[in-house]
CSV table of C-alpha atoms in Angstrom, one decimal:
chain,number,residue,atom,x,y,z
K,1,UNK,CA,50.0,93.7,174.2
K,2,UNK,CA,50.5,90.6,172.4
K,3,UNK,CA,53.9,88.2,172.5
K,4,UNK,CA,54.4,88.9,169.3
K,5,UNK,CA,54.5,92.7,170.1
K,6,UNK,CA,55.9,92.4,173.9
K,7,UNK,CA,59.0,90.3,172.2
K,8,UNK,CA,59.4,93.0,169.7
K,9,UNK,CA,59.4,95.3,172.2
K,10,UNK,CA,62.1,93.9,174.4
K,11,UNK,CA,64.3,93.1,171.5
K,12,UNK,CA,64.4,96.7,170.6
K,13,UNK,CA,64.8,97.9,173.9
K,14,UNK,CA,67.7,95.5,174.3
K,15,UNK,CA,69.1,96.8,171.2
K,16,UNK,CA,68.9,99.9,172.2
K,17,UNK,CA,70.3,100.1,175.5
K,18,UNK,CA,73.4,97.9,173.9
K,19,UNK,CA,73.4,100.9,171.7
K,20,UNK,CA,74.2,103.3,174.1
K,21,UNK,CA,76.0,101.4,176.0
K,22,UNK,CA,79.1,100.8,173.6
K,23,UNK,CA,79.3,103.7,172.1
K,24,UNK,CA,79.2,105.5,175.2
K,25,UNK,CA,82.1,103.1,176.8
K,26,UNK,CA,84.4,103.6,173.6
K,27,UNK,CA,83.6,106.8,173.1
K,28,UNK,CA,85.0,107.6,177.0
K,29,UNK,CA,88.3,104.8,176.8
K,30,UNK,CA,89.2,107.0,173.4
K,31,UNK,CA,88.7,110.7,175.3
K,32,UNK,CA,90.9,109.7,178.1
K,33,UNK,CA,93.3,108.5,175.3
K,34,UNK,CA,93.3,111.6,173.4
K,35,UNK,CA,93.6,113.4,176.4
K,36,UNK,CA,95.6,111.5,179.1
K,37,UNK,CA,98.0,110.0,176.0
K,38,UNK,CA,98.1,112.7,173.8
K,39,UNK,CA,97.4,116.2,175.7
K,40,UNK,CA,94.6,117.2,174.3
K,41,UNK,CA,92.6,119.1,176.4
K,42,UNK,CA,90.3,120.4,174.5
K,43,UNK,CA,86.9,119.0,175.8
K,44,UNK,CA,84.2,121.2,175.0
K,45,UNK,CA,85.9,122.1,171.6
K,46,UNK,CA,86.0,118.8,170.8
K,47,UNK,CA,82.4,118.2,171.6
K,48,UNK,CA,81.5,121.2,169.6
K,49,UNK,CA,83.6,118.8,166.4
K,50,UNK,CA,81.3,115.5,167.9
K,51,UNK,CA,78.2,117.9,166.7
K,52,UNK,CA,79.3,118.5,163.6
K,53,UNK,CA,80.1,115.5,162.8
K,54,UNK,CA,76.8,114.2,163.7
K,55,UNK,CA,75.1,117.5,161.7
K,56,UNK,CA,76.9,116.3,159.1
K,57,UNK,CA,75.8,112.5,159.0
K,58,UNK,CA,72.0,114.0,159.6
K,59,UNK,CA,72.6,116.1,156.2
K,60,UNK,CA,73.4,113.1,154.4
K,61,UNK,CA,70.5,110.8,155.3
K,62,UNK,CA,68.1,114.0,154.8
K,63,UNK,CA,69.2,113.9,151.2
K,64,UNK,CA,69.4,109.9,150.9
K,65,UNK,CA,65.2,110.6,152.1
K,66,UNK,CA,65.9,108.6,155.2
K,67,UNK,CA,64.7,111.7,157.7
K,68,UNK,CA,61.5,113.2,156.5
K,69,UNK,CA,60.6,116.8,156.9
K,70,UNK,CA,59.8,117.7,160.6
K,71,UNK,CA,59.4,121.0,162.4
K,72,UNK,CA,60.4,122.2,165.5
K,73,UNK,CA,59.8,125.4,167.1
K,74,UNK,CA,62.9,128.2,167.4
K,75,UNK,CA,61.9,128.6,171.0
K,76,UNK,CA,61.9,124.9,172.2
K,77,UNK,CA,65.3,124.7,169.8
K,78,UNK,CA,66.6,127.9,171.7
K,79,UNK,CA,65.3,126.2,175.1
K,80,UNK,CA,66.8,122.7,174.1
K,81,UNK,CA,70.4,124.1,173.2
K,82,UNK,CA,70.6,126.1,176.2
K,83,UNK,CA,69.9,123.3,178.7
K,84,UNK,CA,72.4,121.5,177.2
K,85,UNK,CA,75.3,123.8,176.1
K,86,UNK,CA,74.8,125.1,180.0
K,87,UNK,CA,75.4,121.0,180.8
K,88,UNK,CA,78.5,120.8,178.6
K,89,UNK,CA,80.0,123.6,179.8
K,90,UNK,CA,78.9,123.7,183.5
K,91,UNK,CA,80.5,120.2,183.7
K,92,UNK,CA,83.6,120.7,182.1
K,93,UNK,CA,83.5,123.8,184.8
K,94,UNK,CA,82.4,121.5,187.8
K,95,UNK,CA,85.2,119.5,187.8
K,96,UNK,CA,87.8,121.6,187.2
K,97,UNK,CA,86.9,123.5,190.7
K,98,UNK,CA,85.5,120.4,192.5
K,99,UNK,CA,87.5,117.6,193.8
K,100,UNK,CA,86.8,114.5,192.1
K,101,UNK,CA,84.6,113.2,194.4
K,102,UNK,CA,82.1,115.8,194.9
K,103,UNK,CA,82.1,116.0,191.2
K,104,UNK,CA,80.7,112.5,191.4
K,105,UNK,CA,78.6,113.2,194.1
K,106,UNK,CA,77.1,116.6,191.3
K,107,UNK,CA,76.5,113.4,188.7
K,108,UNK,CA,75.1,111.2,191.0
K,109,UNK,CA,72.4,113.8,192.5
K,110,UNK,CA,71.4,114.3,188.7
K,111,UNK,CA,68.8,111.5,189.3
K,112,UNK,CA,66.8,112.7,192.2
K,113,UNK,CA,66.4,116.0,190.2
K,114,UNK,CA,65.3,113.7,187.2
K,115,UNK,CA,62.8,112.5,189.5
K,116,UNK,CA,61.6,115.7,190.7
K,117,UNK,CA,61.3,116.7,186.9
K,118,UNK,CA,59.4,114.2,186.6
K,119,UNK,CA,56.7,114.5,189.3
K,120,UNK,CA,56.0,117.9,188.9
K,121,UNK,CA,55.9,118.1,185.0
K,122,UNK,CA,54.6,114.9,183.7
K,123,UNK,CA,52.8,114.0,187.1
K,124,UNK,CA,54.7,110.6,187.9
K,125,UNK,CA,54.5,108.5,190.7
K,126,UNK,CA,57.2,105.9,192.0
K,127,UNK,CA,56.7,102.6,193.9
K,128,UNK,CA,58.3,102.4,197.2
K,129,UNK,CA,60.7,99.8,195.3
K,130,UNK,CA,61.3,101.6,192.6
K,131,UNK,CA,62.3,104.6,195.3
K,132,UNK,CA,64.3,101.7,197.2
K,133,UNK,CA,66.0,100.5,193.9
K,134,UNK,CA,67.2,104.2,193.1
K,135,UNK,CA,68.6,104.3,196.3
K,136,UNK,CA,70.5,101.2,196.1
K,137,UNK,CA,72.0,102.5,192.6
K,138,UNK,CA,73.6,105.5,193.9
K,139,UNK,CA,75.2,103.8,197.4
K,140,UNK,CA,76.5,101.8,194.6
K,141,UNK,CA,77.9,103.8,192.6
K,142,UNK,CA,79.1,106.4,195.0
K,143,UNK,CA,81.1,103.2,197.1
K,144,UNK,CA,83.1,102.9,194.0
K,145,UNK,CA,83.8,105.8,192.7
K,146,UNK,CA,83.2,109.0,195.9
K,147,UNK,CA,86.6,109.1,197.5
K,148,UNK,CA,88.1,112.8,198.4
K,149,UNK,CA,84.9,114.8,198.9
K,150,UNK,CA,85.8,118.8,198.9
K,151,UNK,CA,83.6,121.8,197.7
K,152,UNK,CA,84.1,126.0,197.7
K,153,UNK,CA,81.2,128.3,197.1
K,154,UNK,CA,82.0,128.3,193.2
K,155,UNK,CA,82.6,125.1,192.1
K,156,UNK,CA,79.5,124.6,194.4
K,157,UNK,CA,77.2,127.0,192.1
K,158,UNK,CA,79.1,125.4,188.9
K,159,UNK,CA,77.8,122.0,190.1
K,160,UNK,CA,73.9,123.1,190.4
K,161,UNK,CA,74.2,124.8,187.2
K,162,UNK,CA,75.7,121.7,185.3
K,163,UNK,CA,73.4,118.8,187.7
K,164,UNK,CA,69.6,121.2,186.6
K,165,UNK,CA,70.7,121.9,183.1
K,166,UNK,CA,71.5,118.3,182.7
K,167,UNK,CA,68.8,117.1,184.2
K,168,UNK,CA,66.3,119.8,181.9
K,169,UNK,CA,68.6,119.2,179.0
K,170,UNK,CA,67.1,115.1,179.3
K,171,UNK,CA,63.6,115.7,180.3
K,172,UNK,CA,63.3,117.8,176.9
K,173,UNK,CA,64.2,115.0,174.6
K,174,UNK,CA,61.7,113.1,176.0
K,175,UNK,CA,59.3,115.8,175.7
K,176,UNK,CA,60.1,117.3,172.4
K,177,UNK,CA,59.8,113.4,170.9
K,178,UNK,CA,56.3,113.6,172.8
K,179,UNK,CA,55.3,116.9,171.9
K,180,UNK,CA,55.9,117.1,168.3
K,181,UNK,CA,56.5,113.0,167.0
K,182,UNK,CA,59.6,113.7,166.4
K,183,UNK,CA,62.1,110.4,165.6
K,184,UNK,CA,65.5,110.5,166.8
K,185,UNK,CA,67.4,111.1,164.3
K,186,UNK,CA,64.8,114.1,163.2
K,187,UNK,CA,65.8,115.6,166.7
K,188,UNK,CA,68.5,115.5,165.7
K,189,UNK,CA,68.8,117.0,162.5
K,190,UNK,CA,67.5,119.9,164.5
K,191,UNK,CA,69.8,120.2,167.5
K,192,UNK,CA,73.3,119.1,166.8
K,193,UNK,CA,74.2,121.8,164.2
K,194,UNK,CA,73.0,124.4,166.3
K,195,UNK,CA,75.1,123.0,169.0
K,196,UNK,CA,77.9,122.7,166.6
K,197,UNK,CA,77.7,126.5,165.7
K,198,UNK,CA,77.7,127.8,169.3
K,199,UNK,CA,80.0,125.2,170.7
K,200,UNK,CA,82.9,125.7,168.0
K,201,UNK,CA,82.3,129.8,168.7
K,202,UNK,CA,82.2,129.6,172.7
K,203,UNK,CA,84.7,126.1,172.8
K,204,UNK,CA,87.8,127.6,172.3
K,205,UNK,CA,88.1,130.5,174.3
K,206,UNK,CA,86.0,128.1,177.1
K,207,UNK,CA,89.3,125.4,176.7
K,208,UNK,CA,91.8,128.3,176.9
K,209,UNK,CA,90.6,129.1,180.0
K,210,UNK,CA,90.0,125.9,181.5
K,211,UNK,CA,93.5,124.5,180.6
K,212,UNK,CA,95.4,128.1,179.6
K,213,UNK,CA,96.1,126.9,176.2
K,214,UNK,CA,95.2,127.2,172.9
K,215,UNK,CA,93.2,124.5,170.4
K,216,UNK,CA,94.5,126.2,167.7
K,217,UNK,CA,98.5,125.7,169.0
K,218,UNK,CA,97.9,122.2,170.1
K,219,UNK,CA,100.7,120.6,167.4
K,220,UNK,CA,98.3,117.6,165.8
K,221,UNK,CA,100.4,114.9,164.8
K,222,UNK,CA,98.4,111.2,162.3
K,223,UNK,CA,97.9,109.6,164.8
K,224,UNK,CA,96.0,112.3,167.3
K,225,UNK,CA,93.9,113.4,164.4
K,226,UNK,CA,93.6,109.8,164.3
K,227,UNK,CA,92.2,109.7,167.7
K,228,UNK,CA,90.0,112.4,167.2
K,229,UNK,CA,88.7,111.5,164.0
K,230,UNK,CA,87.6,108.5,165.6
K,231,UNK,CA,86.2,110.3,168.7
K,232,UNK,CA,84.2,112.3,166.4
K,233,UNK,CA,82.7,108.5,164.7
K,234,UNK,CA,81.6,107.2,167.5
K,235,UNK,CA,79.9,110.5,169.5
K,236,UNK,CA,77.6,109.8,166.4
K,237,UNK,CA,76.6,107.0,168.0
K,238,UNK,CA,76.6,108.1,171.6
K,239,UNK,CA,74.5,111.1,171.0
K,240,UNK,CA,71.7,109.2,168.7
K,241,UNK,CA,72.0,106.7,171.2
K,242,UNK,CA,71.0,108.8,173.4
K,243,UNK,CA,68.1,109.8,171.8
K,244,UNK,CA,67.1,107.1,171.6
K,245,UNK,CA,66.7,105.9,174.7
K,246,UNK,CA,65.3,108.4,176.4
K,247,UNK,CA,62.7,108.6,174.0
K,248,UNK,CA,61.8,105.0,174.1
K,249,UNK,CA,62.5,105.2,177.9
K,250,UNK,CA,62.4,108.8,180.4
K,251,UNK,CA,65.7,110.7,181.6
K,252,UNK,CA,65.8,108.9,184.7
K,253,UNK,CA,65.4,105.5,183.5
K,254,UNK,CA,68.3,106.4,181.7
K,255,UNK,CA,70.2,108.1,183.7
K,256,UNK,CA,69.7,105.0,186.5
K,257,UNK,CA,70.7,102.2,183.7
K,258,UNK,CA,73.5,104.3,182.7
K,259,UNK,CA,75.6,104.1,185.8
K,260,UNK,CA,75.9,100.6,183.4
K,261,UNK,CA,78.4,102.4,181.6
K,262,UNK,CA,80.0,103.7,184.5
K,263,UNK,CA,80.8,100.1,185.3
K,264,UNK,CA,81.5,99.0,182.6
K,265,UNK,CA,84.1,101.8,182.2
K,266,UNK,CA,85.6,100.7,185.7
K,267,UNK,CA,86.9,97.9,185.0
K,268,UNK,CA,88.0,98.2,181.3
K,269,UNK,CA,89.9,100.9,183.0
K,270,UNK,CA,91.3,98.8,185.4
K,271,UNK,CA,91.6,96.0,182.5
K,272,UNK,CA,93.8,98.7,180.4
K,273,UNK,CA,94.9,101.1,182.4
K,274,UNK,CA,96.4,99.1,185.2
K,275,UNK,CA,95.0,97.4,188.8
K,276,UNK,CA,95.8,100.3,190.6
K,277,UNK,CA,92.8,101.9,192.1
K,278,UNK,CA,90.7,97.8,192.3
K,279,UNK,CA,90.4,97.5,196.0
K,280,UNK,CA,87.2,95.5,197.5
K,281,UNK,CA,85.5,98.6,198.1
K,282,UNK,CA,85.3,99.1,195.0
K,283,UNK,CA,84.1,95.7,193.6
K,284,UNK,CA,81.4,95.5,196.9
K,285,UNK,CA,79.9,99.5,194.8
K,286,UNK,CA,79.7,97.5,191.5
K,287,UNK,CA,78.2,94.2,192.9
K,288,UNK,CA,75.5,96.9,194.8
K,289,UNK,CA,75.1,99.5,191.9
K,290,UNK,CA,74.2,96.4,189.2
K,291,UNK,CA,71.9,94.8,192.4
K,292,UNK,CA,69.9,97.7,192.0
K,293,UNK,CA,69.9,98.4,188.7
K,294,UNK,CA,68.4,95.0,188.7
K,295,UNK,CA,65.9,95.6,191.3
K,296,UNK,CA,65.1,99.3,189.5
K,297,UNK,CA,64.2,97.2,186.2
K,298,UNK,CA,62.2,94.6,188.0
K,299,UNK,CA,60.0,97.0,190.5
K,300,UNK,CA,59.4,99.9,187.6
K,301,UNK,CA,58.2,97.4,185.3
K,302,UNK,CA,55.4,95.9,187.8
K,303,UNK,CA,51.5,97.9,187.3
K,304,UNK,CA,52.6,101.0,189.6
K,305,UNK,CA,56.0,101.3,190.1
K,306,UNK,CA,56.2,104.1,188.0
K,307,UNK,CA,53.0,106.2,186.9
K,308,UNK,CA,51.8,109.3,185.6
K,309,UNK,CA,49.0,110.2,187.7
K,310,UNK,CA,47.5,113.1,184.5
K,311,UNK,CA,48.6,113.4,181.7
K,312,UNK,CA,48.9,117.6,180.6
K,313,UNK,CA,49.1,116.5,177.0
K,314,UNK,CA,46.8,115.1,175.9
K,315,UNK,CA,44.0,115.0,179.1
K,316,UNK,CA,44.4,110.7,179.1
K,317,UNK,CA,43.6,109.3,182.6
K,318,UNK,CA,46.3,107.5,185.1
K,319,UNK,CA,48.7,105.2,182.4
K,320,UNK,CA,51.4,102.7,183.5
K,321,UNK,CA,54.7,103.7,182.0
K,322,UNK,CA,55.4,100.6,179.6
K,323,UNK,CA,58.3,102.3,176.9
K,324,UNK,CA,56.8,101.9,173.5
K,325,UNK,CA,59.0,101.2,170.2
K,326,UNK,CA,57.1,103.5,168.1
K,327,UNK,CA,58.2,107.1,168.5
K,328,UNK,CA,54.2,108.4,168.4
K,329,UNK,CA,53.4,105.7,171.2
K,330,UNK,CA,55.0,108.1,173.5
K,331,UNK,CA,52.8,108.5,176.7
K,332,UNK,CA,53.8,105.5,178.7
K,333,UNK,CA,57.6,105.1,178.9
K,334,UNK,CA,59.5,103.6,181.4
């Protein structure tokens, strides 16, 4: 790889991560204000509105010619929507039935599950340093976020469904882009309409079950509606950036480096909403997590740090996961 191509790739990778971090942190803060300040607690319905807005944008871009026609078989589309919707519903139910501490532990367990999927389905092998760096990230984020931990049977089942469906959905983003040479907008153009339709049908009933409040009975004001529109607008970038990052890298790297968003949300939360909860062990946890992320980036980029031993899709021999900038060069990803 020439130095020019390497520099271009590095710039593209950095821009992708920055795009994802900014939009993800932004939507978390907007949604926190929307739900905490204005009492809009209909998370599943709001997610349906996010995908409806994303669908509208993909339709406009296709009409303008920026998205080229592509094909995604219906069985693959249905499997993706199933995983994605179970992920959304599972996370909401898990948060309702479990303590915040166990909910955070469940979220952290997505990394080992994603690793397991890559090992089993893609025959990926991790070096000792890569494995240890992942453990350091998990330790740091756990120190930051896990407080009270209590679990019950139905909450445990909800957490398992949420974790596995989320890991499968993120793995499938990477798989579908490789399998059908789909760009991020192409894949969103296929999946967003199905997710929007299904979540807008199921969402109001699920939200009523979770909150005992009806979305149609909510007292909409100009300000709350403005926040909903802002949330939907940012969500377009969040959805797109997730597909871009997983397409360029893998679900595991997306999860590991994605915990940087957790750290930033904590920091911005302390700045914007008060310093309650900020103490020494939280600061230490942040430092450990960031150190682990830096170690992971270094370890996984070294030869043997993260390799696919066999490629079932094209029969090629072992290759290093480098994360290439083009969607057609997708067998080598970090």
